PDB file of C-alpha atoms in Angstrom:
ATOM      1  CA  MET A 108     -62.525 -47.654 -11.843  1.00 53.00           C
ATOM      2  CA  LYS A 109     -60.053 -47.292 -14.756  1.00 52.00           C
ATOM      3  CA  ILE A 110     -61.411 -43.827 -15.526  1.00 52.00           C
ATOM      4  CA  LYS A 111     -60.893 -42.710 -11.912  1.00 50.00           C
ATOM      5  CA  VAL A 112     -57.262 -43.908 -11.987  1.00 40.00           C
ATOM      6  CA  ILE A 113     -56.607 -42.159 -15.319  1.00 44.00           C
ATOM      7  CA  VAL A 114     -58.203 -38.924 -14.039  1.00 40.00           C
ATOM      8  CA  LEU A 115     -56.152 -39.154 -10.834  1.00 39.00           C
ATOM      9  CA  LEU A 116     -52.900 -39.726 -12.759  1.00 41.00           C
ATOM     10  CA  LEU A 117     -53.663 -36.852 -15.134  1.00 41.00           C
ATOM     11  CA  SER A 118     -54.463 -34.574 -12.175  1.00 46.00           C
ATOM     12  CA  VAL A 119     -51.157 -35.451 -10.511  1.00 41.00           C
ATOM     13  CA  ALA A 120     -49.263 -34.869 -13.765  1.00 44.00           C
ATOM     14  CA  PHE A 121     -50.886 -31.454 -14.351  1.00 42.00           C
ATOM     15  CA  THR A 122     -50.387 -30.402 -10.726  1.00 43.00           C
ATOM     16  CA  THR A 123     -46.714 -31.417 -10.799  1.00 44.00           C
ATOM     17  CA  ASN A 124     -46.204 -29.561 -14.070  1.00 47.00           C
ATOM     18  CA  ALA A 125     -47.906 -26.434 -12.684  1.00 46.00           C
ATOM     19  CA  PHE A 126     -45.657 -26.432  -9.610  1.00 45.00           C
ATOM     20  CA  ALA A 127     -42.562 -26.989 -11.726  1.00 47.00           C
ATOM     21  CA  LYS A 128     -43.394 -23.959 -13.880  1.00 45.00           C
ATOM     22  CA  THR A 129     -44.102 -21.836 -10.807  1.00 45.00           C
ATOM     23  CA  LYS A 130     -40.769 -22.805  -9.264  1.00 46.00           C
ATOM     24  CA  GLU A 131     -38.983 -22.069 -12.564  1.00 45.00           C
ATOM     25  CA  ASN A 132     -40.597 -18.612 -12.758  1.00 42.00           C
ATOM     26  CA  ILE A 133     -39.609 -17.826  -9.176  1.00 40.00           C
ATOM     27  CA  THR A 134     -36.033 -18.930  -9.867  1.00 41.00           C
ATOM     28  CA  GLU A 135     -35.847 -16.718 -12.972  1.00 42.00           C
ATOM     29  CA  THR A 136     -37.140 -13.705 -11.034  1.00 38.00           C
ATOM     30  CA  LYS A 137     -34.606 -14.245  -8.254  1.00 38.00           C
ATOM     31  CA  MET A 138     -31.820 -14.709 -10.785  1.00 38.00           C
ATOM     32  CA  ILE A 139     -32.605 -11.422 -12.494  1.00 38.00           C
ATOM     33  CA  LYS A 140     -32.765  -9.583  -9.190  1.00 49.00           C
ATOM     34  CA  THR A 141     -29.552 -11.190  -7.914  1.00 54.00           C
ATOM     35  CA  ASP A 142     -27.701 -10.566 -11.175  1.00 70.00           C
ATOM     36  CA  SER A 143     -28.757  -6.930 -11.418  1.00 91.00           C
ATOM     37  CA  LEU A 144     -26.102  -4.558 -10.123  1.00 97.00           C
ATOM     38  CA  LEU A 145     -25.971  -0.800 -10.040  1.00 98.00           C
ATOM     39  CA  ARG A 146     -23.071   0.584 -12.074  1.00 98.00           C
ATOM     40  CA  HIS A 147     -21.761   4.100 -11.506  1.00 98.00           C
ATOM     41  CA  ALA A 148     -19.727   5.119 -14.569  1.00 98.00           C
ATOM     42  CA  VAL A 149     -17.629   8.282 -14.231  1.00 98.00           C
ATOM     43  CA  PHE A 150     -15.606   9.920 -17.015  1.00 98.00           C
ATOM     44  CA  PHE A 151     -13.010  12.686 -16.555  1.00 98.00           C
ATOM     45  CA  LYS A 152     -11.592  15.310 -18.843  1.00 98.00           C
ATOM     46  CA  PHE A 153      -8.576  17.029 -17.302  1.00 98.00           C
ATOM     47  CA  LYS A 154      -7.650  20.678 -17.701  1.00 98.00           C
ATOM     48  CA  GLU A 155      -5.000  21.485 -20.267  1.00 97.00           C
ATOM     49  CA  GLY A 156      -1.627  21.654 -18.548  1.00 98.00           C
ATOM     50  CA  THR A 157      -2.454  19.043 -15.894  1.00 98.00           C
ATOM     51  CA  THR A 158       0.759  17.096 -15.382  1.00 98.00           C
ATOM     52  CA  PRO A 159       1.064  13.307 -15.427  1.00 98.00           C
ATOM     53  CA  GLU A 160       1.989  13.473 -11.718  1.00 98.00           C
ATOM     54  CA  GLN A 161      -1.211  15.363 -10.893  1.00 98.00           C
ATOM     55  CA  ILE A 162      -3.287  12.896 -12.918  1.00 98.00           C
ATOM     56  CA  LYS A 163      -1.591   9.994 -11.112  1.00 98.00           C
ATOM     57  CA  LYS A 164      -2.523  11.629  -7.797  1.00 98.00           C
ATOM     58  CA  VAL A 165      -6.186  11.657  -8.910  1.00 98.00           C
ATOM     59  CA  GLU A 166      -6.025   8.046 -10.142  1.00 98.00           C
ATOM     60  CA  ASP A 167      -4.505   6.882  -6.851  1.00 98.00           C
ATOM     61  CA  ALA A 168      -7.049   8.794  -4.786  1.00 98.00           C
ATOM     62  CA  PHE A 169      -9.973   7.331  -6.732  1.00 98.00           C
ATOM     63  CA  SER A 170      -8.480   3.834  -6.573  1.00 98.00           C
ATOM     64  CA  ALA A 171      -8.244   4.101  -2.776  1.00 98.00           C
ATOM     65  CA  LEU A 172     -11.994   4.595  -2.351  1.00 98.00           C
ATOM     66  CA  PRO A 173     -13.023   0.910  -2.483  1.00 98.00           C
ATOM     67  CA  SER A 174     -10.813   0.171   0.534  1.00 98.00           C
ATOM     68  CA  LYS A 175     -12.386   3.080   2.426  1.00 98.00           C
ATOM     69  CA  ILE A 176     -16.063   2.749   1.493  1.00 98.00           C
ATOM     70  CA  GLU A 177     -17.506  -0.710   2.061  1.00 98.00           C
ATOM     71  CA  GLN A 178     -20.576  -0.083  -0.102  1.00 98.00           C
ATOM     72  CA  ILE A 179     -18.396  -0.204  -3.225  1.00 98.00           C
ATOM     73  CA  LYS A 180     -18.665  -3.832  -4.335  1.00 97.00           C
ATOM     74  CA  GLY A 181     -16.607  -3.553  -7.510  1.00 97.00           C
ATOM     75  CA  TYR A 182     -14.182  -1.093  -9.048  1.00 98.00           C
ATOM     76  CA  GLU A 183     -12.261  -0.776 -12.271  1.00 98.00           C
ATOM     77  CA  TRP A 184     -10.836   2.001 -14.343  1.00 98.00           C
ATOM     78  CA  GLY A 185      -8.924   2.593 -17.523  1.00 98.00           C
ATOM     79  CA  LEU A 186      -7.719   5.089 -20.078  1.00 98.00           C
ATOM     80  CA  ASN A 187      -9.480   5.795 -23.338  1.00 98.00           C
ATOM     81  CA  ASN A 188      -7.839   4.031 -26.264  1.00 97.00           C
ATOM     82  CA  SER A 189     -10.645   4.210 -28.808  1.00 97.00           C
ATOM     83  CA  PRO A 190      -9.441   4.814 -32.363  1.00 97.00           C
ATOM     84  CA  GLU A 191     -12.735   6.548 -33.245  1.00 97.00           C
ATOM     85  CA  GLY A 192     -11.770   9.937 -31.802  1.00 96.00           C
ATOM     86  CA  LEU A 193     -15.213  10.449 -30.258  1.00 98.00           C
ATOM     87  CA  ASN A 194     -14.167  10.791 -26.611  1.00 97.00           C
ATOM     88  CA  LYS A 195     -14.460  14.617 -26.677  1.00 97.00           C
ATOM     89  CA  GLY A 196     -11.346  14.963 -24.532  1.00 97.00           C
ATOM     90  CA  PHE A 197     -12.491  12.521 -21.834  1.00 98.00           C
ATOM     91  CA  THR A 198      -9.543  10.289 -21.067  1.00 98.00           C
ATOM     92  CA  HIS A 199     -10.390   8.391 -17.878  1.00 98.00           C
ATOM     93  CA  ALA A 200     -13.251   5.960 -17.245  1.00 98.00           C
ATOM     94  CA  PHE A 201     -14.061   4.667 -13.753  1.00 98.00           C
ATOM     95  CA  PHE A 202     -16.707   2.052 -12.992  1.00 98.00           C
ATOM     96  CA  LEU A 203     -17.992   1.435  -9.488  1.00 98.00           C
ATOM     97  CA  THR A 204     -20.472  -1.301  -8.653  1.00 98.00           C
ATOM     98  CA  PHE A 205     -23.111  -1.093  -5.953  1.00 98.00           C
ATOM     99  CA  GLU A 206     -25.679  -3.670  -4.893  1.00 97.00           C
ATOM    100  CA  SER A 207     -28.406  -1.103  -4.260  1.00 97.00           C
ATOM    101  CA  GLU A 208     -29.399   2.503  -4.622  1.00 97.00           C
ATOM    102  CA  GLU A 209     -29.080   2.742  -0.843  1.00 98.00           C
ATOM    103  CA  ASP A 210     -25.398   1.781  -1.100  1.00 98.00           C
ATOM    104  CA  ARG A 211     -24.870   4.471  -3.719  1.00 98.00           C
ATOM    105  CA  ALA A 212     -26.695   6.933  -1.459  1.00 98.00           C
ATOM    106  CA  VAL A 213     -24.145   6.194   1.283  1.00 98.00           C
ATOM    107  CA  TYR A 214     -21.229   6.561  -1.143  1.00 98.00           C
ATOM    108  CA  LEU A 215     -22.145   9.915  -2.692  1.00 98.00           C
ATOM    109  CA  PRO A 216     -21.942  12.068   0.482  1.00 98.00           C
ATOM    110  CA  HIS A 217     -19.334   9.842   2.169  1.00 98.00           C
ATOM    111  CA  PRO A 218     -16.456  11.873   3.680  1.00 98.00           C
ATOM    112  CA  ASP A 219     -13.848   9.871   1.750  1.00 98.00           C
ATOM    113  CA  HIS A 220     -15.687  10.509  -1.517  1.00 98.00           C
ATOM    114  CA  LYS A 221     -15.821  14.219  -0.662  1.00 98.00           C
ATOM    115  CA  ALA A 222     -12.084  14.184   0.130  1.00 98.00           C
ATOM    116  CA  PHE A 223     -11.447  12.610  -3.267  1.00 98.00           C
ATOM    117  CA  GLY A 224     -13.437  15.434  -4.860  1.00 98.00           C
ATOM    118  CA  ALA A 225     -11.092  17.939  -3.214  1.00 98.00           C
ATOM    119  CA  VAL A 226      -8.099  16.159  -4.818  1.00 98.00           C
ATOM    120  CA  LEU A 227      -9.785  16.058  -8.230  1.00 98.00           C
ATOM    121  CA  THR A 228     -11.353  19.510  -8.511  1.00 98.00           C
ATOM    122  CA  PRO A 229      -8.230  21.616  -9.224  1.00 98.00           C
ATOM    123  CA  TYR A 230      -7.458  19.485 -12.306  1.00 98.00           C
ATOM    124  CA  LEU A 231     -10.937  18.728 -13.623  1.00 98.00           C
ATOM    125  CA  GLU A 232     -12.092  20.328 -16.862  1.00 98.00           C
ATOM    126  CA  ASP A 233     -15.292  18.286 -17.172  1.00 98.00           C
ATOM    127  CA  VAL A 234     -16.993  15.153 -15.861  1.00 98.00           C
ATOM    128  CA  PHE A 235     -19.984  13.095 -16.820  1.00 97.00           C
ATOM    129  CA  VAL A 236     -21.642  10.324 -14.889  1.00 98.00           C
ATOM    130  CA  VAL A 237     -24.001   7.571 -16.008  1.00 98.00           C
ATOM    131  CA  ASP A 238     -25.610   5.193 -13.534  1.00 98.00           C
ATOM    132  CA  TYR A 239     -27.463   2.107 -14.729  1.00 97.00           C
ATOM    133  CA  TRP A 240     -28.793  -1.238 -13.568  1.00 97.00           C
ATOM    134  CA  THR A 241     -27.156  -4.146 -15.354  1.00 95.00           C
ATOM    135  CA  LYS A 242     -29.398  -6.330 -17.494  1.00 91.00           C
TER     136      LYS A 242
END
């Protein structure tokens, strides 16, 4: 009888431990998926002779996009201030956050994004874009 009780208690302990690990693994997987966001990083190099007023017009137009395109979940931008001198003339960095590739797919051809492109194009010397999933 004692052996049966010990075996039963050990079985319950192992089963509980197995379920606890399974739940922990599921939680970790959900956390990674929930925490992973799609970043759209855009860097501009303006043509020589572009005035501060024209650059401000571009900055304002880009900054208006999050209020016009609901798929943009986060937005920030700033000016290069690196002392390394490795920016290759790129002065402006813009970071947009999307929750999915589908949201980015809505953003890219969106009429307001296209209208922004029309504001930017006359002043743009070069651009590069990097998209990545956060880790």
